[in-house]
Amino acid sequence: MKEPTMEEVLELVDFQRNVHGRLCVRTVKVSVEGSVWGHVHGDVNGSVWGDVEGTVEGTISGRQWQFAETPKEKAIRLIREGKSEEAIITLEEFD
């Protein structure tokens, strides 16, 4: 693949320097096809397909994001907390 020119790169992203003088991507102007290694501070105007390994702060589709615990995860947590009776009830409700 031919290397992109600086003009082509600047059509895709804007850059800035952080407080430590390190170069960062400020704005991505197109879709990202692949992985993002690092933090995203700001808005994502579009969809995220795949895993988010880290925290999400803010809203998704205008609603405040909150962690959703599956029945299996809840049962495991309750067992670890010594609440096995509640864990059984959770699993029975799921079944």
Coordinates of N, CA, C and O in Angstrom, one line a residue:
M1 N 0.8 -1.2 0.0 CA 0.0 0.0 0.0 C 0.9 1.2 0.0 O 1.9 1.3 0.7
K2 N 0.5 2.2 -0.8 CA 1.3 3.4 -0.9 C 1.0 4.3 0.4 O -0.1 4.4 0.9
E3 N 2.1 4.8 0.9 CA 2.0 5.7 2.1 C 1.1 6.9 1.8 O 1.3 7.5 0.8
P4 N 0.3 7.3 2.8 CA -0.6 8.5 2.5 C 0.3 9.8 2.6 O 1.3 9.9 3.3
T5 N -0.2 10.8 1.9 CA 0.5 12.1 2.0 C 0.0 12.8 3.3 O -1.0 12.4 3.8
M6 N 0.7 13.9 3.7 CA 0.3 14.6 4.8 C -1.1 15.3 4.6 O -1.9 15.3 5.5
E7 N -1.4 15.7 3.4 CA -2.7 16.3 3.1 C -3.8 15.2 3.3 O -4.8 15.5 3.8
E8 N -3.5 14.0 2.8 CA -4.5 12.9 3.0 C -4.7 12.6 4.5 O -5.9 12.4 4.9
V9 N -3.7 12.6 5.2 CA -3.8 12.3 6.7 C -4.6 13.4 7.4 O -5.5 13.1 8.2
L10 N -4.4 14.7 7.0 CA -5.1 15.8 7.6 C -6.6 15.8 7.2 O -7.4 16.5 7.9
E11 N -6.9 15.1 6.1 CA -8.3 15.0 5.8 C -9.0 14.0 6.7 O -10.2 14.0 6.8
L12 N -8.2 13.1 7.4 CA -8.8 12.1 8.3 C -8.8 12.5 9.7 O -9.7 12.1 10.4
V13 N -7.8 13.2 10.2 CA -7.6 13.5 11.6 C -7.0 14.9 11.8 O -6.4 15.4 11.0
D14 N -7.3 15.4 13.0 CA -6.7 16.7 13.5 C -5.8 16.2 14.7 O -6.2 15.3 15.4
F15 N -4.7 17.0 14.9 CA -3.8 16.7 15.9 C -3.7 17.8 16.9 O -4.0 19.0 16.6
Q16 N -3.2 17.5 18.1 CA -2.8 18.6 19.1 C -1.8 18.0 20.0 O -1.6 16.8 20.1
R17 N -1.1 18.8 20.8 CA -0.2 18.4 21.8 C -0.8 18.4 23.1 O -1.5 19.4 23.5
N18 N -0.6 17.4 24.0 CA -1.2 17.4 25.3 C -0.3 18.3 26.2 O 0.7 18.9 25.8
V19 N -0.6 18.3 27.5 CA 0.1 19.1 28.5 C 1.6 18.7 28.6 O 2.4 19.5 29.1
H20 N 1.9 17.5 28.2 CA 3.2 17.0 28.3 C 4.0 17.1 27.0 O 5.1 16.7 26.9
G21 N 3.3 17.8 26.0 CA 4.0 18.0 24.8 C 3.9 16.8 23.8 O 4.5 16.8 22.7
R22 N 3.2 15.8 24.2 CA 3.0 14.6 23.3 C 1.9 14.8 22.3 O 0.9 15.4 22.6
L23 N 2.2 14.3 21.1 CA 1.2 14.5 20.0 C 0.0 13.5 20.2 O 0.2 12.3 20.5
C24 N -1.2 14.0 20.1 CA -2.4 13.3 20.2 C -3.3 13.5 19.1 O -3.2 14.6 18.5
V25 N -4.2 12.6 18.8 CA -5.2 12.8 17.8 C -6.4 13.6 18.5 O -6.9 13.1 19.5
R26 N -6.7 14.7 18.0 CA -7.8 15.6 18.6 C -9.2 15.2 18.0 O -10.1 15.0 18.7
T27 N -9.2 15.0 16.7 CA -10.5 14.7 16.0 C -10.3 13.7 15.0 O -9.3 13.8 14.2
V28 N -11.2 12.7 15.0 CA -11.2 11.7 13.9 C -12.3 12.0 13.0 O -13.5 12.1 13.5
K29 N -12.1 12.3 11.7 CA -13.1 12.8 10.8 C -13.8 11.7 10.0 O -14.7 12.0 9.2
V30 N -13.4 10.5 10.2 CA -13.9 9.3 9.4 C -14.1 8.2 10.4 O -13.8 8.2 11.6
S31 N -14.7 7.1 9.9 CA -14.9 5.9 10.7 C -13.5 5.2 11.0 O -12.6 5.3 10.2
V32 N -13.4 4.6 12.2 CA -12.2 3.9 12.6 C -12.5 2.4 12.3 O -13.5 1.8 12.8
E33 N -11.8 1.8 11.4 CA -11.9 0.4 11.1 C -10.7 -0.3 11.7 O -9.7 -0.4 11.2
G34 N -10.9 -0.9 12.9 CA -9.8 -1.5 13.7 C -9.9 -1.1 15.1 O -11.0 -0.7 15.6
S35 N -8.9 -1.2 15.8 CA -8.8 -1.0 17.3 C -8.3 0.4 17.6 O -7.5 1.0 16.9
V36 N -8.8 0.9 18.7 CA -8.3 2.2 19.3 C -7.6 1.8 20.6 O -8.1 1.2 21.5
W37 N -6.3 2.0 20.6 CA -5.5 1.7 21.8 C -5.2 3.0 22.5 O -4.5 3.9 22.0
G38 N -5.8 3.2 23.6 CA -5.7 4.4 24.4 C -7.1 4.9 24.8 O -8.0 4.1 24.7
H39 N -7.1 6.1 25.3 CA -8.4 6.6 25.8 C -9.1 7.5 24.7 O -8.4 8.1 23.9
V40 N -10.4 7.5 24.8 CA -11.1 8.4 24.0 C -11.8 9.4 24.9 O -12.6 9.1 25.7
H41 N -11.3 10.7 24.8 CA -11.9 11.7 25.6 C -12.7 12.6 24.7 O -12.1 13.2 23.8
G42 N -14.0 12.6 24.8 CA -14.8 13.4 23.9 C -16.0 12.5 23.4 O -16.3 11.5 24.0
D43 N -16.7 13.0 22.4 CA -17.9 12.3 21.9 C -17.6 11.3 20.9 O -16.6 11.5 20.1
V44 N -18.4 10.3 20.8 CA -18.4 9.3 19.7 C -19.7 9.5 19.1 O -20.7 9.2 19.6
N45 N -19.7 10.0 17.9 CA -20.9 10.2 17.1 C -21.1 9.1 16.1 O -20.7 9.2 15.0
G46 N -21.6 8.0 16.6 CA -21.7 6.8 15.7 C -21.9 5.6 16.6 O -22.2 5.7 17.8
S47 N -21.6 4.5 16.0 CA -21.7 3.2 16.7 C -20.4 2.7 17.1 O -19.4 2.9 16.5
V48 N -20.4 1.9 18.2 CA -19.2 1.1 18.6 C -19.5 -0.3 18.5 O -20.4 -0.8 19.1
W49 N -18.8 -1.0 17.6 CA -18.9 -2.5 17.4 C -17.7 -3.1 18.0 O -16.6 -2.9 17.6
G50 N -17.9 -4.0 19.0 CA -16.9 -4.7 19.7 C -16.8 -4.4 21.2 O -17.8 -3.9 21.7
D51 N -15.8 -4.7 21.8 CA -15.6 -4.6 23.2 C -15.0 -3.3 23.7 O -14.2 -2.7 23.0
V52 N -15.5 -2.8 24.8 CA -14.9 -1.6 25.4 C -14.2 -2.2 26.7 O -14.9 -2.6 27.6
E53 N -12.9 -2.1 26.7 CA -12.2 -2.6 27.8 C -11.7 -1.4 28.6 O -10.7 -0.8 28.3
G54 N -12.5 -1.0 29.6 CA -12.3 0.2 30.4 C -13.6 0.7 30.9 O -14.6 0.0 31.0
T55 N -13.6 2.0 31.1 CA -14.9 2.6 31.7 C -15.6 3.4 30.6 O -14.9 3.9 29.7
V56 N -16.8 3.6 30.8 CA -17.6 4.4 29.9 C -18.3 5.5 30.9 O -18.9 5.1 31.8
E57 N -18.0 6.7 30.6 CA -18.6 7.8 31.3 C -19.4 8.7 30.4 O -18.8 9.1 29.3
G58 N -20.6 9.0 30.7 CA -21.4 9.9 29.8 C -22.7 9.2 29.4 O -23.2 8.3 30.1
T59 N -23.1 9.5 28.2 CA -24.4 9.0 27.8 C -24.2 8.1 26.5 O -23.3 8.3 25.8
I60 N -25.1 7.2 26.3 CA -25.2 6.4 25.1 C -26.6 6.6 24.5 O -27.6 6.4 25.2
S61 N -26.7 7.1 23.3 CA -28.0 7.5 22.7 C -28.8 8.4 23.6 O -30.0 8.2 23.8
G62 N -28.1 9.3 24.3 CA -28.8 10.3 25.1 C -29.2 9.8 26.5 O -29.7 10.6 27.3
R63 N -28.9 8.6 26.8 CA -29.3 8.0 28.1 C -28.0 7.8 28.9 O -27.0 7.3 28.3
Q64 N -28.0 8.0 30.2 CA -26.8 7.8 31.0 C -26.4 6.4 31.0 O -27.2 5.5 31.1
W65 N -25.1 6.1 30.7 CA -24.6 4.7 30.7 C -24.6 4.1 32.1 O -24.3 4.8 33.0
Q66 N -25.0 2.9 32.2 CA -24.9 2.2 33.4 C -24.6 0.7 33.2 O -25.0 0.1 32.2
F67 N -23.9 0.1 34.1 CA -23.4 -1.3 33.9 C -24.6 -2.2 34.1 O -25.5 -2.0 35.0
A68 N -24.8 -3.2 33.2 CA -25.9 -4.2 33.3 C -25.3 -5.5 33.7 O -24.4 -6.1 33.0
E69 N -25.7 -6.0 34.8 CA -25.2 -7.2 35.3 C -26.1 -8.4 34.9 O -27.3 -8.4 35.1
T70 N -25.5 -9.4 34.2 CA -26.2 -10.5 33.8 C -26.6 -11.4 35.0 O -26.0 -11.3 36.0
P71 N -27.6 -12.2 34.9 CA -28.0 -13.1 36.0 C -26.8 -14.0 36.4 O -26.6 -14.2 37.6
K72 N -26.0 -14.5 35.5 CA -24.9 -15.3 35.8 C -23.9 -14.5 36.6 O -23.4 -15.0 37.7
E73 N -23.6 -13.3 36.2 CA -22.6 -12.4 36.9 C -23.1 -12.1 38.3 O -22.4 -12.1 39.2
K74 N -24.4 -11.8 38.4 CA -25.0 -11.5 39.7 C -24.9 -12.7 40.6 O -24.6 -12.5 41.8
A75 N -25.2 -13.9 40.1 CA -25.1 -15.1 41.0 C -23.7 -15.3 41.4 O -23.5 -15.6 42.6
I76 N -22.7 -15.2 40.6 CA -21.3 -15.3 41.0 C -20.9 -14.3 42.0 O -20.3 -14.6 43.0
R77 N -21.4 -13.0 41.8 CA -21.1 -12.0 42.8 C -21.7 -12.3 44.1 O -21.0 -12.2 45.2
L78 N -23.0 -12.8 44.1 CA -23.6 -13.1 45.4 C -23.0 -14.2 46.1 O -22.8 -14.2 47.4
I79 N -22.5 -15.2 45.4 CA -21.8 -16.4 46.0 C -20.6 -15.9 46.6 O -20.2 -16.3 47.8
R80 N -19.8 -15.1 45.9 CA -18.5 -14.5 46.5 C -18.8 -13.7 47.7 O -17.9 -13.6 48.6
E81 N -19.9 -13.0 47.8 CA -20.3 -12.2 48.9 C -20.9 -13.0 50.1 O -21.3 -12.5 51.1
G82 N -21.0 -14.3 49.9 CA -21.5 -15.2 50.9 C -23.1 -15.2 51.0 O -23.7 -15.5 52.0
K83 N -23.7 -14.8 49.9 CA -25.1 -14.7 49.8 C -25.7 -15.8 48.9 O -26.3 -15.5 47.9
S84 N -25.4 -17.1 49.2 CA -25.7 -18.1 48.3 C -27.2 -18.3 48.1 O -27.7 -18.7 47.0
E85 N -28.0 -18.0 49.1 CA -29.5 -18.2 49.0 C -30.0 -17.2 48.0 O -30.8 -17.6 47.1
E86 N -29.5 -16.0 48.0 CA -29.9 -15.0 47.0 C -29.5 -15.4 45.6 O -30.2 -15.1 44.6
A87 N -28.3 -16.0 45.5 CA -27.8 -16.5 44.2 C -28.7 -17.5 43.6 O -28.9 -17.5 42.4
I88 N -29.1 -18.4 44.5 CA -30.0 -19.5 44.0 C -31.3 -18.9 43.5 O -31.8 -19.3 42.4
I89 N -31.9 -17.9 44.2 CA -33.1 -17.3 43.7 C -32.9 -16.6 42.4 O -33.7 -16.7 41.5
T90 N -31.7 -15.9 42.2 CA -31.4 -15.3 41.0 C -31.4 -16.3 39.8 O -31.9 -16.0 38.7
L91 N -30.7 -17.4 40.1 CA -30.6 -18.4 39.0 C -31.9 -19.0 38.7 O -32.2 -19.3 37.5
E92 N -32.8 -19.2 39.7 CA -34.1 -19.8 39.5 C -35.0 -18.9 38.7 O -35.7 -19.3 37.8
E93 N -34.9 -17.6 38.9 CA -35.6 -16.6 38.2 C -35.2 -16.5 36.7 O -36.0 -16.3 35.9
F94 N -33.9 -16.7 36.5 CA -33.4 -16.7 35.1 C -33.9 -17.9 34.3 O -34.1 -17.8 33.1
D95 N -34.0 -19.0 35.0 CA -34.4 -20.3 34.3 C -35.8 -20.2 33.9 O -36.5 -19.9 33.2

